[in-house]
Amino acid sequence: MAQFNWRMPRWFHQMGSPKWFYNFGGLLQPWFTLAAFLLLTCGMVWGLAFAPADYQQGNSFRIMYVHVPAAILSQSVFLSMAIAGAIGLIWKMKIAFMVARSCIAIGATFTLIALVTGAIWGKPTWGAYWVWDARLTSTLVLLFLYAGVMALNQAISERQIAGKATAILAIVGTINIPIIKYSVEWWNTLHQSSSFSLTDKPTMPSEMYLPLLLTVLGSYFLFGLVVLTRTRAQILQTQNGASWLMQHKDISGAK
Amino acid sequence: MYFESVDALWHMAGHGPYVWSCYGLFIVLLAANVWHARSERKQALKQAQAFIRRNSNYQANTYVDAP
Amino acid sequence: MGFMLAIIRRDLLLVARQPAEMINPLVFFVLVVALFPLGVSPEASLLSQTAAGVIWVAAMLATLLSLELLFKLDHDDGSLEQLLLAPYPSWCLVLAKVFVHWLVSGLPLILISPLIAMMLFLPSDAVPTLMLSLLLGTPTLSLLGAIGAALVTGVRGGGMLLTLLILPLYVPVIIFGASSVAAAALGMPVDGYMALLGAMFVFALMITPWAAGAALKL
C-alpha cells in the first residue's frame, strides 16, 4: 500500500519563521496601505455622491456601502482568527497565534461598526433604532463572542498559553456561528412576520453594486494591513535579542 | 454627481444625519485601529533599539573592565 | 471506562460530603424565578406567557454558576495535574466530570421544574415538554460550559470570564428550549424542537470533550 505523505508546501513553513514573516510582511505593508486607502476612498465617495438612490429606501440606502463590508468582515475575521489558531495548534507555529491575536481588535471593531450602522440604518427604514432583526441579533451575539475571545486573551499573561486558549475558543466559536445564525433566523421568523431585510435585493444595478465591491475589497486590505502591522510588532517584542533582528535595517538604521 | 449641489449631498433629503454618521463612524473606528497598530509597532521598535543600546553598553563595559 | 467510573464515583463522593454544592444552584434557580413575578407582575396571563423563557434563562444561569468549580477545585489541590498524567485520554476525564456536573446541577433542576412551572402558571400540558426539553438541553449546557470551565481554570477571577465566554454559545439551546415549551403551551407539536435539541446534544457530545480536554492540557 502506497503511503500517503502529508506535506505542506514550502512557503507554508516559511511563514512560520519570524524573520521571513517580518520581511515579507514589510514588503506587503505599503501596498496594502495604498490599496486599502484607494479602494475605500473611491468606494465611499462613489457610494456617497455618485451612486443613484434606492427607489424604496431613498438615500439611507447609501449606508449599505459601509454596513455590508463591516458585516462581511466581522465574520471573515472571526473565521481567519480560528484558522490561524488551528494552524498554530496543529503545526505549533507561534506566528499563527500572533496573527490570531492581531485579528481580535479589528474584528470586534468591524462587528461594532456593523451593529451600530445597522441600528442607524434601521431608524429611517423601520422607524426604530433597534428591532430584533435576525441579522442585527446574530451580529450582537458575534460581538459577545469577540468580547469573550478578547477577555480570555487578556486574562492569561503567558503569551503562548493565551494563544492556545484563544485558538480553542475561536475554533469552538466558529463552529457555533452558523448554528447561532440559523437558530436566530428561525427564531426571528417565528416572532416577526413582517419586516423586510435591509440588504436582500434580488437585483441591483451595477452602478449600485460596484462601489460596494470596492469598499468590501478595501476593507479586506485594511484588515490585512492591521494584521500585518500588529503581527510584526509582536515579532519585534518577542524576538528581542535575535541576531537577524538586531542587524535589521528597521532597527539599526532607524530615524 | 447624483446630487445637484453640495447642500443636497449634505442633507440627502432628510437622511443626511443617518448616512453621514455611519460613514463617520466607519472612518473614525477603522482609522483608530490602524493608528493603534502603528503606535504598537513604533513602541516595539523603540524597545528593540533600547535593547541594543543596553546590550552594546554591557558588552563595551565588560570589554573595558577585562584585564 | 473503568477510569471514568472511578472519577464519577470519586466526584459523587466529594459532592456527598459537601451537599451545599448541589443545593446552591437549585436555590439560585428558584430564587431567580421567584424574582420575576416580583419585578414584572404577578398577573397570571403575563406570567404564563413568559414562563418558558424565564425558566430556561434561570436554568442556564444556575448551570453557569456551578460550572466555575468544575475543574477549579481539582486544579487548586493539584489532583487535576495527576489525573491528566494518567494514561487515559483527557476527554474521558472531561466526560466523567461533565456527567457528574449534570447529575448534580442539571437533574435537580429538571425534577423541580414542574413546581416552578406551577408557580409561573405555565399550562399543565406544557410541563412534560418542559421537562423533556430540559432533559435534552441541560446536558448540552454542561458540555458547552466545560470548554469555558477548562479554559479559565487557573485564571484569576475566572467566574465572570466564564460567563462571558459561554453565554453566547448558549443562544441556540435557549432559543429551541424555550420555543418548544412555548409551542407546547399553545398546543402545537414539539417533535421538531426535540429533534433539534437532541441533535445539538449529540453534536456537543462529539466536540466539547475534545476541546475541553485540549484546553485542560494548556
XYZ file of C-alpha atoms in Angstrom:
540
model
C 0.000 0.000 0.000
C 1.388 3.314 -1.008
C 1.936 5.541 1.911
C 0.364 8.941 1.795
C 2.845 11.559 2.784
C 1.144 14.609 4.165
C 3.268 17.575 3.280
C 2.570 21.258 3.324
C 4.252 23.391 0.653
C 7.492 25.156 1.449
C 6.016 28.655 1.722
C 3.718 27.387 4.456
C 6.592 26.510 6.733
C 8.486 29.639 5.741
C 5.548 31.609 7.021
C 6.266 30.186 10.457
C 9.708 31.781 10.531
C 9.612 35.136 12.332
C 12.341 36.548 10.129
C 10.646 35.558 6.896
C 7.248 36.813 8.047
C 8.716 40.081 9.258
C 10.494 40.783 5.992
C 7.728 39.579 3.698
C 5.140 41.474 5.729
C 7.305 44.568 5.432
C 7.256 44.194 1.646
C 3.483 43.816 1.530
C 2.604 46.523 4.012
C 2.965 49.643 1.818
C 0.936 48.013 -0.968
C -1.809 47.034 1.451
C -1.887 50.594 2.791
C -2.174 52.004 -0.712
C -4.825 49.513 -1.813
C -6.919 49.959 1.322
C -6.767 53.735 1.097
C -7.571 53.955 -2.624
C -10.315 51.343 -2.643
C -12.049 52.676 0.456
C -11.826 56.314 -0.627
C -13.107 55.624 -4.152
C -15.843 53.293 -2.947
C -17.073 55.647 -0.253
C -17.051 58.782 -2.414
C -18.782 56.873 -5.198
C -21.340 55.446 -2.804
C -21.982 58.771 -1.105
C -22.190 61.122 -4.032
C -22.465 59.277 -7.336
C -24.494 56.102 -6.883
C -28.221 56.549 -7.539
C -30.597 56.470 -4.588
C -32.703 53.403 -3.949
C -36.275 53.661 -5.235
C -37.630 52.306 -1.959
C -35.263 53.435 0.775
C -34.012 56.666 -0.767
C -30.637 57.959 0.340
C -30.425 55.930 3.568
C -29.524 53.097 1.210
C -26.017 54.599 0.987
C -25.303 53.262 4.469
C -25.032 49.877 2.781
C -21.588 50.794 1.419
C -20.140 50.827 4.923
C -22.540 48.443 6.673
C -22.141 45.477 4.350
C -18.304 45.444 4.284
C -18.261 45.679 8.075
C -20.766 42.821 8.363
C -18.842 40.625 5.907
C -15.507 41.365 7.550
C -16.867 40.729 11.049
C -17.441 37.108 10.071
C -14.381 36.702 7.838
C -12.096 37.990 10.565
C -13.519 35.539 13.105
C -13.017 32.726 10.630
C -9.456 33.877 9.870
C -8.752 34.016 13.585
C -9.961 30.440 14.026
C -7.950 29.214 11.017
C -4.816 30.952 12.275
C -5.429 29.462 15.704
C -5.895 25.976 14.261
C -2.658 26.304 12.275
C -0.929 27.365 15.465
C -2.286 24.384 17.380
C -1.584 21.800 14.671
C 1.824 22.897 13.410
C 2.902 24.569 16.669
C 3.541 27.854 14.901
C 3.995 30.853 17.162
C 3.406 33.315 14.338
C -0.073 31.880 13.790
C -1.026 32.710 17.380
C 0.276 36.237 16.871
C -1.838 36.569 13.722
C -4.905 35.304 15.597
C -4.235 37.789 18.376
C -3.931 40.612 15.854
C -7.354 39.718 14.454
C -9.291 40.242 17.683
C -9.478 44.026 17.969
C -10.035 44.748 14.273
C -12.688 42.025 14.085
C -14.518 43.409 17.099
C -14.318 46.871 15.517
C -15.908 45.655 12.288
C -18.641 43.915 14.284
C -19.314 47.061 16.278
C -19.482 49.119 13.082
C -21.875 46.620 11.510
C -24.067 46.713 14.597
C -24.186 50.493 15.002
C -24.594 51.287 11.299
C -27.306 48.628 11.122
C -29.114 50.291 14.004
C -28.740 53.763 12.482
C -29.958 52.426 9.137
C -32.938 50.920 10.954
C -34.195 54.322 12.098
C -35.248 55.669 8.666
C -36.183 52.171 7.442
C -38.095 50.627 10.337
C -38.707 53.756 12.374
C -36.710 52.452 15.356
C -33.014 52.178 16.117
C -33.272 48.666 17.372
C -35.560 45.896 16.258
C -34.846 42.256 16.963
C -33.982 41.601 13.359
C -32.204 38.313 12.651
C -29.061 39.906 11.246
C -28.743 42.504 13.970
C -29.293 39.891 16.671
C -26.723 37.462 15.339
C -24.256 40.333 14.898
C -24.834 41.203 18.543
C -24.068 37.614 19.551
C -20.940 37.751 17.384
C -19.860 40.881 19.256
C -20.280 38.950 22.511
C -18.144 36.159 21.085
C -15.424 38.683 20.245
C -15.722 40.116 23.747
C -15.157 36.642 25.193
C -12.117 35.992 22.997
C -10.681 39.376 23.878
C -11.238 38.889 27.616
C -9.685 35.426 27.569
C -6.682 36.596 25.595
C -6.023 39.396 28.063
C -6.710 37.358 31.204
C -3.827 34.955 30.577
C -0.492 36.679 30.881
C 1.668 33.903 29.416
C 1.541 34.636 25.666
C 1.907 31.068 24.453
C -0.861 29.706 26.687
C -3.083 32.693 25.920
C -2.579 31.991 22.216
C -3.599 28.351 22.555
C -6.610 29.111 24.762
C -7.775 31.814 22.373
C -7.347 29.443 19.434
C -9.541 26.785 21.064
C -12.248 29.322 21.888
C -12.099 30.800 18.379
C -12.476 27.348 16.805
C -15.422 26.455 19.043
C -16.967 29.850 18.310
C -16.557 29.400 14.572
C -18.278 26.023 14.685
C -21.078 27.696 16.600
C -21.503 30.756 14.376
C -23.622 29.001 11.691
C -25.716 27.263 14.349
C -26.319 30.580 16.107
C -27.095 32.273 12.797
C -29.679 29.739 11.726
C -31.302 29.437 15.123
C -31.621 33.220 15.357
C -33.051 33.409 11.844
C -35.542 30.700 12.681
C -36.460 32.417 15.942
C -36.937 35.657 14.042
C -39.379 34.188 11.529
C -41.314 32.735 14.449
C -41.774 36.053 16.213
C -41.770 38.651 13.490
C -43.912 38.020 10.486
C -43.444 41.326 8.711
C -40.119 43.015 8.462
C -38.175 43.212 5.293
C -34.483 42.729 5.445
C -32.211 45.671 4.820
C -29.954 44.286 2.198
C -31.821 41.487 0.476
C -32.046 42.831 -3.030
C -32.913 40.459 -5.813
C -31.336 42.651 -8.480
C -29.036 45.560 -8.040
C -27.866 47.658 -10.973
C -24.117 47.707 -11.449
C -23.710 51.394 -10.535
C -25.124 50.451 -7.136
C -23.161 47.244 -6.884
C -19.660 48.351 -7.905
C -18.993 50.834 -5.059
C -19.904 48.051 -2.661
C -17.332 45.793 -4.282
C -14.707 48.499 -3.812
C -15.444 49.081 -0.129
C -15.553 45.334 0.600
C -12.177 44.799 -1.091
C -10.753 47.877 0.608
C -11.901 46.587 3.989
C -10.146 43.292 3.345
C -6.919 45.133 2.554
C -7.324 47.271 5.665
C -7.793 44.122 7.737
C -4.661 42.647 6.157
C -2.740 45.837 6.857
C -3.696 45.913 10.526
C -2.911 42.209 10.993
C 0.487 42.590 9.291
C 1.403 45.647 11.343
C 0.354 44.178 14.667
C 1.889 40.764 13.993
C 5.179 42.392 13.022
C 5.063 44.463 16.200
C 4.604 41.273 18.213
C 7.531 39.669 16.400
C 9.652 42.655 17.425
C 8.573 42.245 21.026
C 9.181 38.511 21.286
C 12.317 38.246 19.177
C 14.236 40.724 21.287
C 17.876 39.802 21.047
C 17.653 37.636 17.922
C 20.651 38.448 15.774
C 18.723 38.785 12.492
C 16.538 41.408 14.147
C 19.345 43.318 15.839
C 21.062 43.772 12.489
C 17.825 44.603 10.673
C 17.713 47.954 8.913
C 14.405 48.787 10.631
C 16.224 48.946 13.941
C 19.852 49.786 13.303
C 19.093 52.343 10.604
C 16.029 53.823 12.244
C 15.415 57.535 12.411
C -22.698 63.527 -9.255
C -26.105 62.253 -8.282
C -26.947 65.348 -6.224
C -27.489 68.804 -7.657
C -25.499 70.681 -5.024
C -23.188 70.140 -2.089
C -26.047 71.165 0.150
C -28.252 68.412 -1.257
C -25.388 65.970 -0.758
C -25.194 67.066 2.871
C -28.945 66.797 3.536
C -29.737 63.767 1.369
C -33.455 64.532 1.512
C -33.583 64.143 5.274
C -31.392 61.065 5.506
C -28.160 63.057 5.835
C -27.602 62.645 9.587
C -28.001 58.876 9.376
C -25.776 58.383 6.349
C -23.028 60.770 7.410
C -22.860 59.459 10.964
C -22.439 55.907 9.643
C -19.633 56.925 7.296
C -18.029 58.963 10.062
C -18.144 56.049 12.462
C -16.671 53.713 9.850
C -13.771 56.063 9.137
C -13.051 57.002 12.750
C -13.096 53.475 14.166
C -11.019 51.958 11.380
C -8.528 54.830 11.470
C -8.228 54.302 15.222
C -7.385 50.650 14.598
C -4.709 51.488 12.038
C -3.314 54.189 14.295
C -3.222 51.811 17.256
C -1.434 49.144 15.217
C 1.126 51.706 14.087
C 1.777 53.020 17.571
C 2.230 49.443 18.746
C 4.842 48.913 16.050
C 6.637 52.158 16.909
C 6.775 51.197 20.557
C 8.133 47.747 19.711
C 10.818 49.322 17.511
C 11.805 51.654 20.334
C 12.050 48.730 22.731
C 14.226 46.766 20.334
C 16.556 49.756 19.908
C 16.761 50.221 23.657
C 17.634 46.544 23.931
C 20.531 47.020 21.520
C 21.779 50.093 23.384
C 21.675 48.311 26.733
C 23.337 45.300 25.259
C 26.162 47.135 23.492
C 26.883 49.146 26.653
C 27.073 45.970 28.608
C 29.474 44.393 26.127
C 31.609 47.515 25.995
C 31.828 47.660 29.768
C 32.876 44.073 30.146
C 35.432 44.602 27.440
C 36.910 47.648 29.195
C 36.849 46.048 32.598
C 38.536 42.907 31.446
C 42.213 42.753 32.405
C -14.371 3.005 31.124
C -13.038 1.917 34.491
C -11.186 5.216 34.703
C -14.355 7.163 34.033
C -16.316 5.158 36.591
C -13.621 5.791 39.166
C -13.740 9.527 38.519
C -17.539 9.554 38.679
C -17.500 7.655 41.964
C -14.879 9.967 43.426
C -16.663 13.159 42.359
C -20.012 11.930 43.639
C -18.375 11.129 46.961
C -16.920 14.640 47.081
C -20.345 16.119 46.409
C -21.948 13.901 49.053
C -19.509 15.301 51.608
C -20.409 18.851 50.626
C -24.079 18.840 49.710
C -24.166 22.653 49.548
C -22.541 22.385 46.128
C -25.616 20.561 44.933
C -28.185 22.694 46.714
C -26.841 26.150 45.893
C -27.632 26.086 42.156
C -31.085 24.792 42.959
C -31.800 27.581 45.433
C -30.406 30.069 42.943
C -32.723 28.703 40.250
C -35.831 29.045 42.420
C -34.738 32.468 43.620
C -34.238 33.874 40.127
C -37.596 32.540 39.027
C -39.278 33.982 42.130
C -37.811 37.408 41.389
C -39.596 37.665 38.049
C -43.175 37.974 39.362
C -41.843 40.471 41.911
C -40.123 42.510 39.257
C -42.639 42.266 36.431
C -46.150 41.469 37.613
C -47.926 38.675 39.486
C -50.607 38.568 36.799
C -51.249 35.002 35.693
C -51.756 35.735 31.982
C -48.490 37.647 31.686
C -46.512 35.107 33.703
C -47.765 32.111 31.778
C -46.630 33.797 28.577
C -43.120 34.467 29.816
C -42.751 31.280 31.899
C -40.919 29.255 29.239
C -38.248 31.886 28.686
C -37.842 32.687 32.360
C -37.379 29.050 33.368
C -34.865 28.451 30.605
C -32.832 31.571 31.352
C -32.816 30.735 35.066
C -31.732 27.146 34.347
C -28.931 28.465 32.165
C -27.697 30.869 34.840
C -27.858 28.180 37.514
C -25.796 25.855 35.319
C -23.236 28.594 34.711
C -22.976 29.346 38.405
C -21.959 25.804 39.248
C -19.656 25.394 36.245
C -16.942 27.580 37.670
C -15.964 24.894 40.145
C -15.996 22.074 37.580
C -12.211 21.852 37.326
C -11.135 24.564 39.732
C -11.124 22.561 42.975
C -9.130 19.750 41.385
C -6.766 22.280 39.865
C -6.205 24.053 43.169
C -5.365 20.926 45.150
C -3.179 19.567 42.345
C -5.192 16.435 41.629
C -6.116 17.663 38.141
C -2.495 17.515 37.086
C -2.248 13.935 38.316
C -5.464 12.964 36.554
C -4.151 14.402 33.292
C -0.948 12.402 33.707
C -2.975 9.200 33.902
C -2.614 7.043 30.773
C -6.128 7.805 29.569
C -7.242 10.401 27.021
C -8.250 13.679 28.583
C -11.711 13.571 27.022
C -12.556 10.629 29.322
C -11.863 12.860 32.286
C -13.954 15.682 30.819
C -16.881 13.382 30.047
C -16.879 11.895 33.537
C -16.715 15.295 35.206
C -19.433 16.726 32.977
C -21.658 13.759 33.721
C -21.302 14.318 37.452
C -21.876 18.030 36.994
C -25.118 17.367 35.144
C -26.204 14.795 37.717
C -25.626 17.298 40.487
C -26.838 20.535 38.911
C -28.933 19.642 35.851
C -31.017 16.753 37.100
C -32.308 18.528 40.257
C -33.396 21.445 38.068
C -35.414 19.095 35.900
C -37.008 17.455 38.916
C -38.019 20.752 40.476
C -39.192 22.339 37.212
C -42.870 21.196 37.497
C -43.096 23.122 40.750
C -41.596 26.217 39.149
C -43.905 25.822 36.153
C -46.859 25.830 38.518
C -45.609 28.992 40.232
C -45.430 30.749 36.875
C -48.836 29.473 35.704
C -47.422 27.511 32.802
C -50.268 25.436 31.299
C -50.018 21.922 32.702
C -50.000 20.445 29.180
C -46.615 22.053 28.622
C -44.976 20.598 31.734
C -43.901 17.269 30.182
C -42.401 19.197 27.263
C -40.611 21.486 29.689
C -39.091 18.524 31.494
C -38.140 16.755 28.291
C -36.595 19.879 26.778
C -34.606 20.451 29.967
C -33.554 16.811 29.916
C -32.188 17.225 26.393
C -30.917 20.773 26.868
C -29.157 20.843 30.230
C -26.532 18.212 29.268
C -25.688 20.418 26.276
C -25.326 23.377 28.622
C -22.991 21.376 30.885
C -20.944 20.134 27.923
C -20.512 23.561 26.318
C -19.774 25.049 29.707
C -16.991 22.524 30.265
C -14.995 24.202 27.483
C -15.231 27.534 29.247
C -14.510 25.992 32.630
C -11.411 24.278 31.237
C -10.198 27.483 29.571
C -10.490 29.608 32.706
C -9.019 27.040 35.078
C -6.109 28.707 36.772
C -7.134 32.187 35.648
C -7.810 34.633 38.431
C -11.411 35.839 38.527
C -12.473 33.094 36.166
C -16.159 33.130 37.087
C -17.065 36.328 35.280
C -14.829 35.411 32.373
C -16.521 32.017 32.109
C -19.918 33.697 31.798
C -18.599 35.953 29.065
C -17.119 33.044 27.113
C -20.010 30.643 27.373
C -23.259 32.631 27.272
C -23.047 33.431 23.533
C -22.657 29.716 22.837
C -25.882 29.027 24.744
C -28.007 31.083 22.348
C -29.226 28.198 20.124
C -30.064 25.976 23.107
C -32.136 28.637 24.791
C -33.942 29.542 21.559
C -35.065 25.994 20.863
C -35.594 25.047 24.500
C -37.831 27.998 25.293
C -39.630 27.816 21.922
C -40.503 24.173 22.461
C -42.170 24.967 25.791
C -43.985 27.945 24.294
C -45.191 25.776 21.409
C -46.429 23.103 23.803
C -48.295 25.758 25.799
C -50.133 26.687 22.595
C -50.894 23.037 21.905
C -48.600 22.769 18.891
C -46.446 19.742 18.057
C -42.962 19.772 19.560
C -41.187 16.853 17.836
C -39.131 19.187 15.673
C -37.786 21.118 18.651
C -36.915 17.927 20.474
C -35.104 16.611 17.411
C -33.072 19.827 17.201
C -32.272 19.835 20.924
C -31.223 16.201 20.622
C -29.063 16.976 17.602
C -27.360 19.792 19.467
C -26.712 17.459 22.386
C -25.117 14.822 20.151
C -23.070 17.462 18.362
C -21.880 18.934 21.652
C -21.051 15.433 22.867
C -18.812 14.946 19.845
C -16.925 18.217 20.009
C -16.740 19.513 23.553
C -14.832 16.674 25.281
C -12.075 17.141 22.741
C -11.989 20.923 23.069
C -12.218 20.919 26.867
C -9.571 18.190 27.069
C -7.227 20.217 24.890
C -7.901 23.316 27.000
C -7.131 21.459 30.215
C -3.713 20.427 28.936
C -2.542 24.001 28.323
